């Protein structure tokens, strides 16, 4: 679709699908890491949340033997707000920012961990089908899958936030490669990669030596997992990431164009 047409359609959607105040406040109330965000940033976040709810289907997923989860409007908003946080500072306007999530439609919410649906390729290129249940998954060009209990577990200030994690994978996939680097080119990409590599190798060393890290040691599994976990920490516990890896924090801030410590969008 022509981008001007998409922009027009998104402007119309914003006018006709405004989120009720009570529902918006109820969702924000559960996300303490947004408490200090400026009114301007929150207004933009609300518009993005509205568009995300219009454009994506947030549906209940069934796993055999488990009860069927009823996905309420409150749950949809909570998921949409956190997904929107990653594009808060992107694009010249909200319609433009939403384009980062173009090309796929469904967010599937499960009543608990669910069987992995995609094969996993290790660093040696060997493809595995892992049988253990997982809490979240993002497909290239396909849906985002989430376990609702794992989404809920991230509302405190633990720095864990599954929705942010899975949508960070979506951002990583935007340039067609899953390598922990968002869509950047030239010098910006080189600077991001250098800071990411330095932080990742230091983190892996700390985990290998048995250090009890404040950042989830799962981040040492693969570089794309390090990116997804560090995005959770960047938004949900920014002071921690800024303290541990300031150069990498600055690169994330430059890409997302959000200052999560001050709670401002840098657009
Ligand atoms: Zn992941």
CSV table of C-alpha atoms and ligand atoms in Angstrom, one decimal:
chain,number,residue,atom,x,y,z
A,1,UNK,CA,0.0,0.0,0.0
A,2,UNK,CA,1.2,3.6,-0.7
A,3,UNK,CA,2.6,5.0,2.4
A,4,UNK,CA,0.5,8.2,2.2
A,5,UNK,CA,-2.6,6.1,2.1
A,6,UNK,CA,-1.5,4.1,5.1
A,7,UNK,CA,-0.8,7.3,7.0
A,8,UNK,CA,-4.3,8.6,6.1
A,9,UNK,CA,-5.9,5.4,7.2
A,10,UNK,CA,-3.9,5.5,10.5
A,11,UNK,CA,-4.9,9.1,11.2
A,12,UNK,CA,-8.6,8.0,10.7
A,13,UNK,CA,-8.2,5.0,13.0
A,14,UNK,CA,-6.7,7.3,15.7
A,15,UNK,CA,-9.8,9.6,15.5
A,16,UNK,CA,-12.3,6.8,15.5
A,17,UNK,CA,-10.8,4.2,18.0
A,18,UNK,CA,-9.7,6.4,20.8
A,19,UNK,CA,-9.0,4.4,24.0
A,20,UNK,CA,-11.3,5.2,26.9
A,21,UNK,CA,-9.5,7.1,29.7
A,22,UNK,CA,-10.3,4.5,32.4
A,23,UNK,CA,-8.9,1.6,30.3
A,24,UNK,CA,-5.8,3.6,29.5
A,25,UNK,CA,-5.2,4.6,33.2
A,26,UNK,CA,-5.9,1.0,34.4
A,27,UNK,CA,-3.2,-0.3,32.1
A,28,UNK,CA,-0.6,2.3,33.0
A,29,UNK,CA,-1.3,1.7,36.7
A,30,UNK,CA,0.0,-1.8,36.2
A,31,UNK,CA,3.3,-0.8,34.5
A,32,UNK,CA,5.3,1.0,37.2
A,33,UNK,CA,8.3,1.5,34.8
A,34,UNK,CA,6.2,4.1,32.9
A,35,UNK,CA,5.3,6.1,36.0
A,36,UNK,CA,7.8,8.8,35.3
A,37,UNK,CA,7.1,9.2,31.6
A,38,UNK,CA,6.3,12.8,30.4
A,39,UNK,CA,2.7,13.7,29.4
A,40,UNK,CA,4.0,14.1,25.8
A,41,UNK,CA,5.6,10.7,25.7
A,42,UNK,CA,2.5,9.1,27.2
A,43,UNK,CA,0.2,10.7,24.7
A,44,UNK,CA,2.3,9.4,21.8
A,45,UNK,CA,2.4,6.0,23.5
A,46,UNK,CA,-1.4,6.0,23.8
A,47,UNK,CA,-1.8,6.8,20.1
A,48,UNK,CA,0.6,3.9,19.2
A,49,UNK,CA,-1.3,1.6,21.5
A,50,UNK,CA,-4.6,2.6,19.8
A,51,UNK,CA,-3.1,1.9,16.3
A,52,UNK,CA,-1.6,-1.4,17.4
A,53,UNK,CA,-5.0,-2.6,18.8
A,54,UNK,CA,-6.7,-1.6,15.5
A,55,UNK,CA,-4.1,-3.3,13.3
A,56,UNK,CA,-3.1,-6.4,15.2
A,57,UNK,CA,-5.4,-9.3,16.3
A,58,UNK,CA,-4.6,-10.3,19.9
A,59,UNK,CA,-6.2,-13.7,20.2
A,60,UNK,CA,-6.4,-16.7,22.5
A,61,UNK,CA,-4.2,-19.6,21.6
A,62,UNK,CA,-5.1,-23.2,22.5
A,63,UNK,CA,-2.8,-25.9,23.7
A,64,UNK,CA,-4.1,-29.4,24.1
A,65,UNK,CA,-5.3,-30.2,27.5
A,66,UNK,CA,-5.1,-26.6,28.8
A,67,UNK,CA,-8.1,-24.4,29.5
A,68,UNK,CA,-8.9,-21.8,26.9
A,69,UNK,CA,-7.8,-18.3,28.0
A,70,UNK,CA,-10.3,-15.5,27.7
A,71,UNK,CA,-8.3,-12.5,26.4
A,72,UNK,CA,-9.9,-9.4,27.8
A,73,UNK,CA,-9.7,-5.8,26.6
A,74,UNK,CA,-7.5,-5.0,29.6
A,75,UNK,CA,-5.0,-7.7,28.7
A,76,UNK,CA,-5.0,-6.5,25.0
A,77,UNK,CA,-4.1,-3.0,26.1
A,78,UNK,CA,-1.4,-4.2,28.5
A,79,UNK,CA,0.2,-6.1,25.7
A,80,UNK,CA,-0.2,-3.3,23.2
A,81,UNK,CA,1.3,-0.6,25.5
A,82,UNK,CA,4.4,-2.6,26.0
A,83,UNK,CA,4.8,-3.5,22.3
A,84,UNK,CA,4.3,0.2,21.5
A,85,UNK,CA,7.0,1.3,23.9
A,86,UNK,CA,9.7,-0.1,21.5
A,87,UNK,CA,8.5,2.2,18.7
A,88,UNK,CA,7.7,5.2,20.9
A,89,UNK,CA,10.6,7.3,19.5
A,90,UNK,CA,10.6,5.8,16.0
A,91,UNK,CA,9.3,7.6,12.8
A,92,UNK,CA,8.4,11.2,12.1
A,93,UNK,CA,4.9,10.5,13.4
A,94,UNK,CA,3.0,7.6,15.0
A,95,UNK,CA,1.6,6.4,11.7
A,96,UNK,CA,5.2,6.2,10.4
A,97,UNK,CA,6.5,4.5,13.6
A,98,UNK,CA,3.8,1.8,13.3
A,99,UNK,CA,5.4,0.7,10.0
A,100,UNK,CA,8.1,-1.1,12.1
A,101,UNK,CA,5.4,-3.7,12.8
A,102,UNK,CA,4.0,-4.0,9.3
A,103,UNK,CA,3.8,-7.3,7.5
A,104,UNK,CA,2.2,-9.6,10.1
A,105,UNK,CA,-1.0,-9.6,12.1
A,106,UNK,CA,-1.5,-11.9,15.1
A,107,UNK,CA,-0.4,-11.8,18.7
A,108,UNK,CA,-1.4,-15.2,20.2
A,109,UNK,CA,-1.8,-15.4,24.0
A,110,UNK,CA,-1.6,-18.8,25.7
A,111,UNK,CA,-2.9,-19.7,29.2
A,112,UNK,CA,0.7,-20.9,30.1
A,113,UNK,CA,3.9,-22.0,28.5
A,114,UNK,CA,3.4,-23.7,25.2
A,115,UNK,CA,5.3,-26.1,23.0
A,116,UNK,CA,7.8,-24.4,20.7
A,117,UNK,CA,6.5,-24.2,17.2
A,118,UNK,CA,9.6,-23.3,15.3
A,119,UNK,CA,12.8,-25.2,14.9
A,120,UNK,CA,15.9,-23.8,16.4
A,121,UNK,CA,19.2,-23.5,14.6
A,122,UNK,CA,22.4,-23.5,16.7
A,123,UNK,CA,25.6,-21.6,15.9
A,124,UNK,CA,27.0,-24.6,14.0
A,125,UNK,CA,23.9,-24.4,11.7
A,126,UNK,CA,22.4,-27.6,13.1
A,127,UNK,CA,18.6,-27.5,13.3
A,128,UNK,CA,16.9,-28.8,16.5
A,129,UNK,CA,13.3,-29.2,17.4
A,130,UNK,CA,13.2,-28.5,21.1
A,131,UNK,CA,10.4,-30.1,23.1
A,132,UNK,CA,10.5,-28.0,26.3
A,133,UNK,CA,7.6,-25.5,26.7
A,134,UNK,CA,8.4,-21.9,26.2
A,135,UNK,CA,6.9,-18.6,27.4
A,136,UNK,CA,7.3,-16.5,24.2
A,137,UNK,CA,8.2,-16.7,20.6
A,138,UNK,CA,8.4,-14.3,17.6
A,139,UNK,CA,8.3,-15.5,14.0
A,140,UNK,CA,10.0,-13.8,11.1
A,141,UNK,CA,7.0,-12.3,9.1
A,142,UNK,CA,4.6,-14.1,11.4
A,143,UNK,CA,2.9,-13.9,14.8
A,144,UNK,CA,4.2,-13.1,18.3
A,145,UNK,CA,3.2,-15.8,20.8
A,146,UNK,CA,3.0,-15.1,24.5
A,147,UNK,CA,2.3,-17.0,27.7
A,148,UNK,CA,-0.1,-14.8,29.7
A,149,UNK,CA,1.3,-15.8,33.2
A,150,UNK,CA,4.8,-14.8,31.9
A,151,UNK,CA,3.5,-11.5,30.6
A,152,UNK,CA,1.9,-10.8,34.0
A,153,UNK,CA,5.0,-11.7,35.9
A,154,UNK,CA,6.8,-8.7,34.3
A,155,UNK,CA,4.6,-6.0,35.8
A,156,UNK,CA,6.9,-5.4,38.8
A,157,UNK,CA,10.2,-3.6,38.5
A,158,UNK,CA,12.2,-6.8,38.1
A,159,UNK,CA,13.5,-5.7,34.7
A,160,UNK,CA,11.8,-8.7,33.2
A,161,UNK,CA,9.2,-7.9,30.5
A,162,UNK,CA,8.2,-10.7,28.1
A,163,UNK,CA,6.3,-8.5,25.7
A,164,UNK,CA,9.2,-6.1,25.3
A,165,UNK,CA,11.5,-9.2,24.8
A,166,UNK,CA,9.4,-10.7,22.0
A,167,UNK,CA,8.9,-7.4,20.3
A,168,UNK,CA,12.6,-6.7,20.5
A,169,UNK,CA,13.1,-9.8,18.4
A,170,UNK,CA,10.6,-8.3,15.9
A,171,UNK,CA,12.8,-5.2,15.7
A,172,UNK,CA,15.9,-7.3,15.3
A,173,UNK,CA,14.3,-9.2,12.4
A,174,UNK,CA,13.3,-6.0,10.6
A,175,UNK,CA,16.4,-6.0,8.4
A,176,UNK,CA,16.0,-9.7,7.6
A,177,UNK,CA,18.8,-11.0,9.9
A,178,UNK,CA,18.5,-12.2,13.5
A,179,UNK,CA,21.8,-10.9,14.9
A,180,UNK,CA,20.9,-8.6,17.8
A,181,UNK,CA,21.3,-5.5,15.6
A,182,UNK,CA,18.2,-3.4,14.7
A,183,UNK,CA,17.9,-2.0,11.2
A,184,UNK,CA,20.9,0.4,11.0
A,185,UNK,CA,23.4,1.1,8.2
A,186,UNK,CA,26.9,2.4,7.8
A,187,UNK,CA,28.6,4.0,10.8
A,188,UNK,CA,25.5,3.8,13.0
A,189,UNK,CA,25.4,0.0,12.5
A,190,UNK,CA,29.2,-0.3,13.1
A,191,UNK,CA,28.9,1.7,16.3
A,192,UNK,CA,25.9,-0.3,17.5
A,193,UNK,CA,27.7,-3.6,16.7
A,194,UNK,CA,30.9,-2.6,18.5
A,195,UNK,CA,29.0,-1.6,21.7
A,196,UNK,CA,26.8,-4.7,21.5
A,197,UNK,CA,29.7,-7.1,21.0
A,198,UNK,CA,31.7,-5.6,23.8
A,199,UNK,CA,28.8,-5.8,26.2
A,200,UNK,CA,27.8,-9.3,25.1
A,201,UNK,CA,31.3,-10.8,25.5
A,202,UNK,CA,31.8,-9.2,28.9
A,203,UNK,CA,28.4,-10.5,30.0
A,204,UNK,CA,29.1,-14.0,28.8
A,205,UNK,CA,32.5,-14.0,30.6
A,206,UNK,CA,30.7,-12.9,33.8
A,207,UNK,CA,28.1,-15.7,33.5
A,208,UNK,CA,30.8,-18.3,32.6
A,209,UNK,CA,32.7,-17.4,35.8
A,210,UNK,CA,29.6,-18.0,37.9
A,211,UNK,CA,28.8,-14.4,38.8
A,212,UNK,CA,25.3,-13.9,40.1
A,213,UNK,CA,24.4,-11.2,37.5
A,214,UNK,CA,21.6,-8.7,38.0
A,215,UNK,CA,20.7,-9.1,34.3
A,216,UNK,CA,19.0,-12.4,33.5
A,217,UNK,CA,21.8,-14.9,32.6
A,218,UNK,CA,19.6,-16.2,29.8
A,219,UNK,CA,21.0,-13.2,27.9
A,220,UNK,CA,24.3,-15.1,27.5
A,221,UNK,CA,22.6,-17.9,25.4
A,222,UNK,CA,22.9,-16.1,22.0
A,223,UNK,CA,23.6,-12.5,20.9
A,224,UNK,CA,20.0,-12.0,19.7
A,225,UNK,CA,18.8,-13.1,23.1
A,226,UNK,CA,21.2,-10.7,24.7
A,227,UNK,CA,19.7,-7.9,22.6
A,228,UNK,CA,16.1,-9.0,23.5
A,229,UNK,CA,16.9,-9.2,27.3
A,230,UNK,CA,18.8,-6.0,27.3
A,231,UNK,CA,15.8,-4.2,25.6
A,232,UNK,CA,13.7,-5.5,28.6
A,233,UNK,CA,16.2,-4.0,31.0
A,234,UNK,CA,16.6,-0.8,28.9
A,235,UNK,CA,12.9,0.0,29.2
A,236,UNK,CA,11.9,-1.7,32.5
A,237,UNK,CA,15.0,-1.1,34.7
A,238,UNK,CA,17.1,1.4,32.7
A,239,UNK,CA,19.4,2.5,35.5
A,240,UNK,CA,20.7,-1.0,35.8
A,241,UNK,CA,21.7,-1.3,32.1
A,242,UNK,CA,23.1,2.2,32.1
A,243,UNK,CA,25.3,1.4,35.0
A,244,UNK,CA,26.5,-2.0,33.7
A,245,UNK,CA,27.0,-1.1,30.0
A,246,UNK,CA,26.8,2.6,29.5
A,247,UNK,CA,28.2,2.6,25.9
A,248,UNK,CA,25.7,0.0,24.8
A,249,UNK,CA,22.9,1.8,26.7
A,250,UNK,CA,23.8,4.9,24.7
A,251,UNK,CA,23.5,2.9,21.4
A,252,UNK,CA,20.1,1.6,22.4
A,253,UNK,CA,19.0,5.1,23.3
A,254,UNK,CA,20.2,6.4,20.0
A,255,UNK,CA,18.2,3.7,18.1
A,256,UNK,CA,15.0,3.8,20.1
A,257,UNK,CA,15.2,7.6,20.5
A,258,UNK,CA,13.7,7.3,24.0
A,259,UNK,CA,15.4,8.3,27.3
A,260,UNK,CA,13.9,5.7,29.6
A,261,UNK,CA,15.6,7.1,32.7
A,262,UNK,CA,14.0,10.5,32.2
A,263,UNK,CA,10.8,9.1,30.6
A,264,UNK,CA,11.0,11.2,27.5
A,265,UNK,CA,10.7,10.5,23.8
A,266,UNK,CA,13.6,12.0,21.8
A,267,UNK,CA,11.6,12.5,18.6
B,1,LIG,ZN1,14.1,-14.5,23.1
